[in-house]
Amino acid sequence: ASYSRAYELGLREPAPLVAAGIGLLDRGEAGAAAGMLAAAVSAGLPKDDTVLVSVAWCGLGEALLRIGRVVAGAEAIDRGLPMPESLT
């Protein structure tokens, strides 16, 4: 909730946006999660943080799938793969 409020106030750092998006996804709020995770990837994910990149894109993909955007969801998941070994 606090990350969501921070987003409303202008937070655009990718890591907290990803954390907020995954939290929303875990709570079953797929539409809100998709918006938050889309904002995270739009903010520019650090290429050297492969874990953050993978979690962001795969989370976005899952959120999109849950709201029925199958093609966009599959494309997002594809961008998050392969997952770093630390996540498998």
Short mmCIF file of N, CA, C and O in Angstrom, two decimals:
data_model
loop_
_atom_site.label_atom_id
_atom_site.label_comp_id
_atom_site.label_asym_id
_atom_site.label_seq_id
_atom_site.Cartn_x
_atom_site.Cartn_y
_atom_site.Cartn_z
N ALA A 1 0.82 -1.20 0.00
CA ALA A 1 0.00 0.00 0.00
C ALA A 1 0.86 1.26 0.00
O ALA A 1 0.55 2.22 -0.67
N SER A 2 1.94 1.23 0.76
CA SER A 2 2.78 2.43 0.81
C SER A 2 3.48 2.68 -0.52
O SER A 2 3.65 3.83 -0.92
N TYR A 3 3.89 1.61 -1.23
CA TYR A 3 4.49 1.80 -2.55
C TYR A 3 3.46 2.34 -3.53
O TYR A 3 3.75 3.17 -4.38
N SER A 4 2.24 1.84 -3.42
CA SER A 4 1.18 2.34 -4.31
C SER A 4 0.95 3.82 -4.08
O SER A 4 0.79 4.59 -5.03
N ARG A 5 0.94 4.23 -2.85
CA ARG A 5 0.77 5.66 -2.52
C ARG A 5 1.96 6.46 -3.03
O ARG A 5 1.78 7.55 -3.58
N ALA A 6 3.16 5.92 -2.86
CA ALA A 6 4.36 6.60 -3.35
C ALA A 6 4.29 6.76 -4.87
O ALA A 6 4.68 7.79 -5.42
N TYR A 7 3.75 5.74 -5.56
CA TYR A 7 3.60 5.82 -7.01
C TYR A 7 2.65 6.96 -7.37
O TYR A 7 2.90 7.73 -8.29
N GLU A 8 1.54 7.05 -6.63
CA GLU A 8 0.58 8.13 -6.87
C GLU A 8 1.23 9.50 -6.71
O GLU A 8 0.84 10.46 -7.36
N LEU A 9 2.23 9.56 -5.83
CA LEU A 9 2.91 10.84 -5.57
C LEU A 9 4.10 11.08 -6.49
O LEU A 9 4.78 12.09 -6.37
N GLY A 10 4.35 10.13 -7.41
CA GLY A 10 5.39 10.36 -8.40
C GLY A 10 6.60 9.46 -8.36
O GLY A 10 7.54 9.64 -9.13
N LEU A 11 6.63 8.45 -7.49
CA LEU A 11 7.76 7.52 -7.45
C LEU A 11 7.88 6.80 -8.79
O LEU A 11 6.89 6.26 -9.28
N ARG A 12 9.05 6.80 -9.35
CA ARG A 12 9.26 6.11 -10.63
C ARG A 12 10.54 5.27 -10.62
O ARG A 12 11.09 4.97 -11.67
N GLU A 13 11.00 4.87 -9.46
CA GLU A 13 12.17 3.99 -9.36
C GLU A 13 11.71 2.56 -9.61
O GLU A 13 10.74 2.10 -8.99
N PRO A 14 12.41 1.82 -10.47
CA PRO A 14 11.90 0.51 -10.85
C PRO A 14 11.83 -0.52 -9.71
O PRO A 14 10.84 -1.25 -9.63
N ALA A 15 12.81 -0.61 -8.85
CA ALA A 15 12.81 -1.66 -7.82
C ALA A 15 11.59 -1.58 -6.90
O ALA A 15 10.91 -2.60 -6.69
N PRO A 16 11.25 -0.42 -6.32
CA PRO A 16 10.05 -0.39 -5.48
C PRO A 16 8.76 -0.59 -6.27
O PRO A 16 7.80 -1.15 -5.75
N LEU A 17 8.76 -0.17 -7.53
CA LEU A 17 7.57 -0.41 -8.35
C LEU A 17 7.37 -1.90 -8.60
O LEU A 17 6.25 -2.41 -8.56
N VAL A 18 8.47 -2.62 -8.82
CA VAL A 18 8.38 -4.07 -9.00
C VAL A 18 7.88 -4.72 -7.71
O VAL A 18 6.98 -5.56 -7.73
N ALA A 19 8.43 -4.30 -6.58
CA ALA A 19 8.00 -4.85 -5.29
C ALA A 19 6.51 -4.61 -5.08
O ALA A 19 5.76 -5.52 -4.67
N ALA A 20 6.05 -3.42 -5.38
CA ALA A 20 4.63 -3.09 -5.23
C ALA A 20 3.77 -3.92 -6.19
O ALA A 20 2.72 -4.43 -5.81
N GLY A 21 4.24 -4.05 -7.41
CA GLY A 21 3.49 -4.82 -8.41
C GLY A 21 3.36 -6.28 -8.03
O GLY A 21 2.28 -6.87 -8.15
N ILE A 22 4.43 -6.87 -7.53
CA ILE A 22 4.38 -8.27 -7.11
C ILE A 22 3.46 -8.42 -5.90
O ILE A 22 2.69 -9.38 -5.80
N GLY A 23 3.50 -7.45 -5.00
CA GLY A 23 2.59 -7.48 -3.85
C GLY A 23 1.14 -7.43 -4.29
O GLY A 23 0.29 -8.16 -3.76
N LEU A 24 0.82 -6.57 -5.24
CA LEU A 24 -0.54 -6.49 -5.77
C LEU A 24 -0.95 -7.79 -6.44
O LEU A 24 -2.07 -8.27 -6.26
N LEU A 25 -0.02 -8.38 -7.18
CA LEU A 25 -0.30 -9.65 -7.85
C LEU A 25 -0.59 -10.74 -6.82
O LEU A 25 -1.54 -11.51 -6.96
N ASP A 26 0.20 -10.77 -5.75
CA ASP A 26 0.00 -11.76 -4.69
C ASP A 26 -1.36 -11.60 -4.00
O ASP A 26 -1.93 -12.57 -3.51
N ARG A 27 -1.86 -10.38 -3.97
CA ARG A 27 -3.16 -10.11 -3.34
C ARG A 27 -4.33 -10.29 -4.32
O ARG A 27 -5.47 -10.00 -3.99
N GLY A 28 -4.01 -10.71 -5.53
CA GLY A 28 -5.06 -10.95 -6.52
C GLY A 28 -5.53 -9.73 -7.27
O GLY A 28 -6.55 -9.78 -7.95
N GLU A 29 -4.79 -8.64 -7.17
CA GLU A 29 -5.15 -7.41 -7.86
C GLU A 29 -4.36 -7.30 -9.17
O GLU A 29 -3.47 -6.47 -9.34
N ALA A 30 -4.71 -8.19 -10.11
CA ALA A 30 -3.94 -8.33 -11.34
C ALA A 30 -3.92 -7.06 -12.19
O ALA A 30 -2.90 -6.71 -12.76
N GLY A 31 -5.05 -6.38 -12.29
CA GLY A 31 -5.09 -5.16 -13.09
C GLY A 31 -4.18 -4.08 -12.55
O GLY A 31 -3.42 -3.47 -13.29
N ALA A 32 -4.23 -3.87 -11.24
CA ALA A 32 -3.36 -2.89 -10.61
C ALA A 32 -1.90 -3.32 -10.70
O ALA A 32 -1.00 -2.50 -10.93
N ALA A 33 -1.66 -4.63 -10.56
CA ALA A 33 -0.30 -5.15 -10.66
C ALA A 33 0.27 -4.91 -12.05
O ALA A 33 1.43 -4.50 -12.20
N ALA A 34 -0.55 -5.16 -13.06
CA ALA A 34 -0.09 -4.95 -14.44
C ALA A 34 0.31 -3.49 -14.65
O ALA A 34 1.34 -3.20 -15.26
N GLY A 35 -0.49 -2.57 -14.12
CA GLY A 35 -0.16 -1.15 -14.26
C GLY A 35 1.13 -0.79 -13.55
O GLY A 35 1.97 -0.06 -14.10
N MET A 36 1.30 -1.29 -12.34
CA MET A 36 2.51 -0.99 -11.56
C MET A 36 3.75 -1.60 -12.22
O MET A 36 4.79 -0.95 -12.32
N LEU A 37 3.64 -2.85 -12.67
CA LEU A 37 4.80 -3.50 -13.30
C LEU A 37 5.10 -2.90 -14.66
O LEU A 37 6.28 -2.79 -15.04
N ALA A 38 4.08 -2.47 -15.38
CA ALA A 38 4.32 -1.77 -16.65
C ALA A 38 5.06 -0.46 -16.40
O ALA A 38 5.96 -0.09 -17.15
N ALA A 39 4.69 0.23 -15.32
CA ALA A 39 5.41 1.46 -14.97
C ALA A 39 6.86 1.16 -14.62
O ALA A 39 7.76 1.94 -14.98
N ALA A 40 7.09 0.04 -13.96
CA ALA A 40 8.46 -0.34 -13.60
C ALA A 40 9.32 -0.58 -14.83
O ALA A 40 10.44 -0.08 -14.93
N VAL A 41 8.79 -1.35 -15.79
CA VAL A 41 9.60 -1.63 -16.98
C VAL A 41 9.75 -0.37 -17.84
O VAL A 41 10.78 -0.17 -18.47
N SER A 42 8.74 0.50 -17.81
CA SER A 42 8.84 1.76 -18.56
C SER A 42 9.85 2.72 -17.93
O SER A 42 10.44 3.54 -18.62
N ALA A 43 10.03 2.59 -16.62
CA ALA A 43 10.97 3.47 -15.91
C ALA A 43 12.41 3.15 -16.27
O ALA A 43 13.30 3.96 -16.04
N GLY A 44 12.64 1.99 -16.83
CA GLY A 44 13.99 1.60 -17.22
C GLY A 44 14.64 0.69 -16.20
O GLY A 44 15.16 1.16 -15.19
N LEU A 45 14.56 -0.60 -16.44
CA LEU A 45 15.17 -1.57 -15.54
C LEU A 45 16.68 -1.61 -15.74
O LEU A 45 17.14 -1.57 -16.88
N PRO A 46 17.44 -1.68 -14.65
CA PRO A 46 18.90 -1.75 -14.79
C PRO A 46 19.30 -3.09 -15.42
O PRO A 46 18.98 -4.15 -14.89
N LYS A 47 19.95 -3.04 -16.56
CA LYS A 47 20.29 -4.26 -17.31
C LYS A 47 21.19 -5.21 -16.52
O LYS A 47 21.16 -6.41 -16.74
N ASP A 48 21.99 -4.66 -15.61
CA ASP A 48 22.91 -5.51 -14.85
C ASP A 48 22.22 -6.22 -13.68
O ASP A 48 22.81 -7.09 -13.07
N ASP A 49 20.97 -5.89 -13.38
CA ASP A 49 20.23 -6.55 -12.31
C ASP A 49 19.29 -7.57 -12.95
O ASP A 49 18.10 -7.33 -13.13
N THR A 50 19.85 -8.73 -13.30
CA THR A 50 19.09 -9.72 -14.04
C THR A 50 17.91 -10.27 -13.23
O THR A 50 16.89 -10.63 -13.81
N VAL A 51 18.03 -10.30 -11.92
CA VAL A 51 16.93 -10.77 -11.09
C VAL A 51 15.76 -9.80 -11.18
O VAL A 51 14.61 -10.20 -11.41
N LEU A 52 16.03 -8.52 -11.02
CA LEU A 52 14.96 -7.52 -11.09
C LEU A 52 14.30 -7.53 -12.47
O LEU A 52 13.07 -7.48 -12.58
N VAL A 53 15.09 -7.62 -13.51
CA VAL A 53 14.55 -7.64 -14.87
C VAL A 53 13.64 -8.85 -15.05
O VAL A 53 12.52 -8.73 -15.56
N SER A 54 14.09 -10.01 -14.61
CA SER A 54 13.30 -11.23 -14.76
C SER A 54 12.01 -11.17 -13.96
O SER A 54 10.93 -11.49 -14.46
N VAL A 55 12.10 -10.74 -12.70
CA VAL A 55 10.91 -10.66 -11.86
C VAL A 55 9.92 -9.65 -12.43
O VAL A 55 8.70 -9.90 -12.47
N ALA A 56 10.41 -8.52 -12.90
CA ALA A 56 9.53 -7.49 -13.45
C ALA A 56 8.78 -7.99 -14.68
O ALA A 56 7.55 -7.89 -14.75
N TRP A 57 9.50 -8.53 -15.65
CA TRP A 57 8.87 -8.96 -16.89
C TRP A 57 7.98 -10.18 -16.68
O TRP A 57 6.86 -10.24 -17.22
N CYS A 58 8.43 -11.15 -15.89
CA CYS A 58 7.61 -12.34 -15.66
C CYS A 58 6.38 -12.00 -14.82
O CYS A 58 5.29 -12.52 -15.05
N GLY A 59 6.55 -11.11 -13.84
CA GLY A 59 5.40 -10.65 -13.06
C GLY A 59 4.39 -9.92 -13.92
O GLY A 59 3.17 -10.13 -13.81
N LEU A 60 4.89 -9.04 -14.79
CA LEU A 60 4.01 -8.34 -15.71
C LEU A 60 3.27 -9.34 -16.60
O LEU A 60 2.06 -9.23 -16.81
N GLY A 61 4.00 -10.33 -17.09
CA GLY A 61 3.38 -11.35 -17.93
C GLY A 61 2.27 -12.09 -17.21
O GLY A 61 1.18 -12.30 -17.75
N GLU A 62 2.53 -12.48 -15.96
CA GLU A 62 1.51 -13.19 -15.19
C GLU A 62 0.29 -12.30 -14.96
O GLU A 62 -0.85 -12.75 -15.09
N ALA A 63 0.52 -11.04 -14.62
CA ALA A 63 -0.60 -10.11 -14.41
C ALA A 63 -1.42 -9.96 -15.68
O ALA A 63 -2.66 -9.98 -15.64
N LEU A 64 -0.76 -9.80 -16.80
CA LEU A 64 -1.47 -9.65 -18.08
C LEU A 64 -2.26 -10.91 -18.42
O LEU A 64 -3.40 -10.82 -18.90
N LEU A 65 -1.68 -12.07 -18.17
CA LEU A 65 -2.41 -13.32 -18.41
C LEU A 65 -3.67 -13.38 -17.56
O LEU A 65 -4.74 -13.78 -18.03
N ARG A 66 -3.55 -12.97 -16.30
CA ARG A 66 -4.69 -13.03 -15.38
C ARG A 66 -5.84 -12.11 -15.80
O ARG A 66 -6.99 -12.37 -15.48
N ILE A 67 -5.50 -11.04 -16.51
CA ILE A 67 -6.58 -10.13 -16.96
C ILE A 67 -6.99 -10.40 -18.40
O ILE A 67 -7.71 -9.62 -19.01
N GLY A 68 -6.51 -11.53 -18.93
CA GLY A 68 -6.96 -11.97 -20.24
C GLY A 68 -6.18 -11.46 -21.43
O GLY A 68 -6.58 -11.68 -22.57
N ARG A 69 -5.07 -10.79 -21.19
CA ARG A 69 -4.24 -10.29 -22.30
C ARG A 69 -3.16 -11.32 -22.59
O ARG A 69 -1.99 -11.16 -22.24
N VAL A 70 -3.57 -12.41 -23.22
CA VAL A 70 -2.74 -13.60 -23.37
C VAL A 70 -1.49 -13.34 -24.20
O VAL A 70 -0.38 -13.71 -23.80
N VAL A 71 -1.63 -12.72 -25.35
CA VAL A 71 -0.46 -12.49 -26.22
C VAL A 71 0.54 -11.56 -25.54
O VAL A 71 1.73 -11.85 -25.48
N ALA A 72 0.05 -10.45 -25.00
CA ALA A 72 0.94 -9.50 -24.31
C ALA A 72 1.59 -10.17 -23.10
O ALA A 72 2.77 -9.94 -22.82
N GLY A 73 0.84 -11.00 -22.39
CA GLY A 73 1.38 -11.71 -21.23
C GLY A 73 2.50 -12.66 -21.62
O GLY A 73 3.55 -12.70 -20.99
N ALA A 74 2.27 -13.42 -22.68
CA ALA A 74 3.29 -14.35 -23.15
C ALA A 74 4.54 -13.61 -23.62
O ALA A 74 5.67 -14.04 -23.35
N GLU A 75 4.34 -12.49 -24.29
CA GLU A 75 5.49 -11.70 -24.76
C GLU A 75 6.28 -11.14 -23.59
O GLU A 75 7.52 -11.13 -23.62
N ALA A 76 5.60 -10.69 -22.55
CA ALA A 76 6.29 -10.17 -21.38
C ALA A 76 7.08 -11.26 -20.68
O ALA A 76 8.24 -11.06 -20.30
N ILE A 77 6.47 -12.42 -20.52
CA ILE A 77 7.18 -13.54 -19.88
C ILE A 77 8.41 -13.90 -20.69
O ILE A 77 9.49 -14.14 -20.13
N ASP A 78 8.27 -13.92 -22.00
CA ASP A 78 9.41 -14.24 -22.87
C ASP A 78 10.56 -13.27 -22.65
O ASP A 78 11.73 -13.67 -22.66
N ARG A 79 10.25 -12.00 -22.40
CA ARG A 79 11.31 -11.01 -22.15
C ARG A 79 12.00 -11.25 -20.82
O ARG A 79 13.14 -10.82 -20.62
N GLY A 80 11.31 -11.91 -19.87
CA GLY A 80 11.89 -12.17 -18.57
C GLY A 80 12.68 -13.46 -18.48
O GLY A 80 13.29 -13.77 -17.46
N LEU A 81 12.68 -14.22 -19.56
CA LEU A 81 13.38 -15.50 -19.57
C LEU A 81 14.68 -15.40 -20.34
O LEU A 81 14.82 -14.55 -21.20
N PRO A 82 15.67 -16.23 -20.08
CA PRO A 82 15.66 -17.22 -19.01
C PRO A 82 15.84 -16.57 -17.65
O PRO A 82 16.48 -15.52 -17.54
N MET A 83 15.29 -17.20 -16.64
CA MET A 83 15.43 -16.67 -15.27
C MET A 83 16.85 -16.94 -14.79
O MET A 83 17.44 -17.97 -15.10
N PRO A 84 17.40 -16.00 -14.03
CA PRO A 84 18.72 -16.24 -13.44
C PRO A 84 18.68 -17.46 -12.54
O PRO A 84 17.65 -17.78 -11.94
N GLU A 85 19.79 -18.16 -12.44
CA GLU A 85 19.87 -19.37 -11.62
C GLU A 85 19.42 -19.13 -10.19
O GLU A 85 18.86 -20.01 -9.55
N SER A 86 19.66 -17.94 -9.67
CA SER A 86 19.30 -17.66 -8.28
C SER A 86 17.80 -17.70 -8.05
O SER A 86 17.34 -17.79 -6.91
N LEU A 87 16.99 -17.64 -9.13
CA LEU A 87 15.54 -17.68 -8.98
C LEU A 87 14.96 -19.06 -9.29
O LEU A 87 13.77 -19.27 -9.12
N THR A 88 15.79 -19.97 -9.75
CA THR A 88 15.27 -21.31 -10.12
C THR A 88 15.55 -22.33 -9.07
O THR A 88 16.28 -22.16 -8.17
#
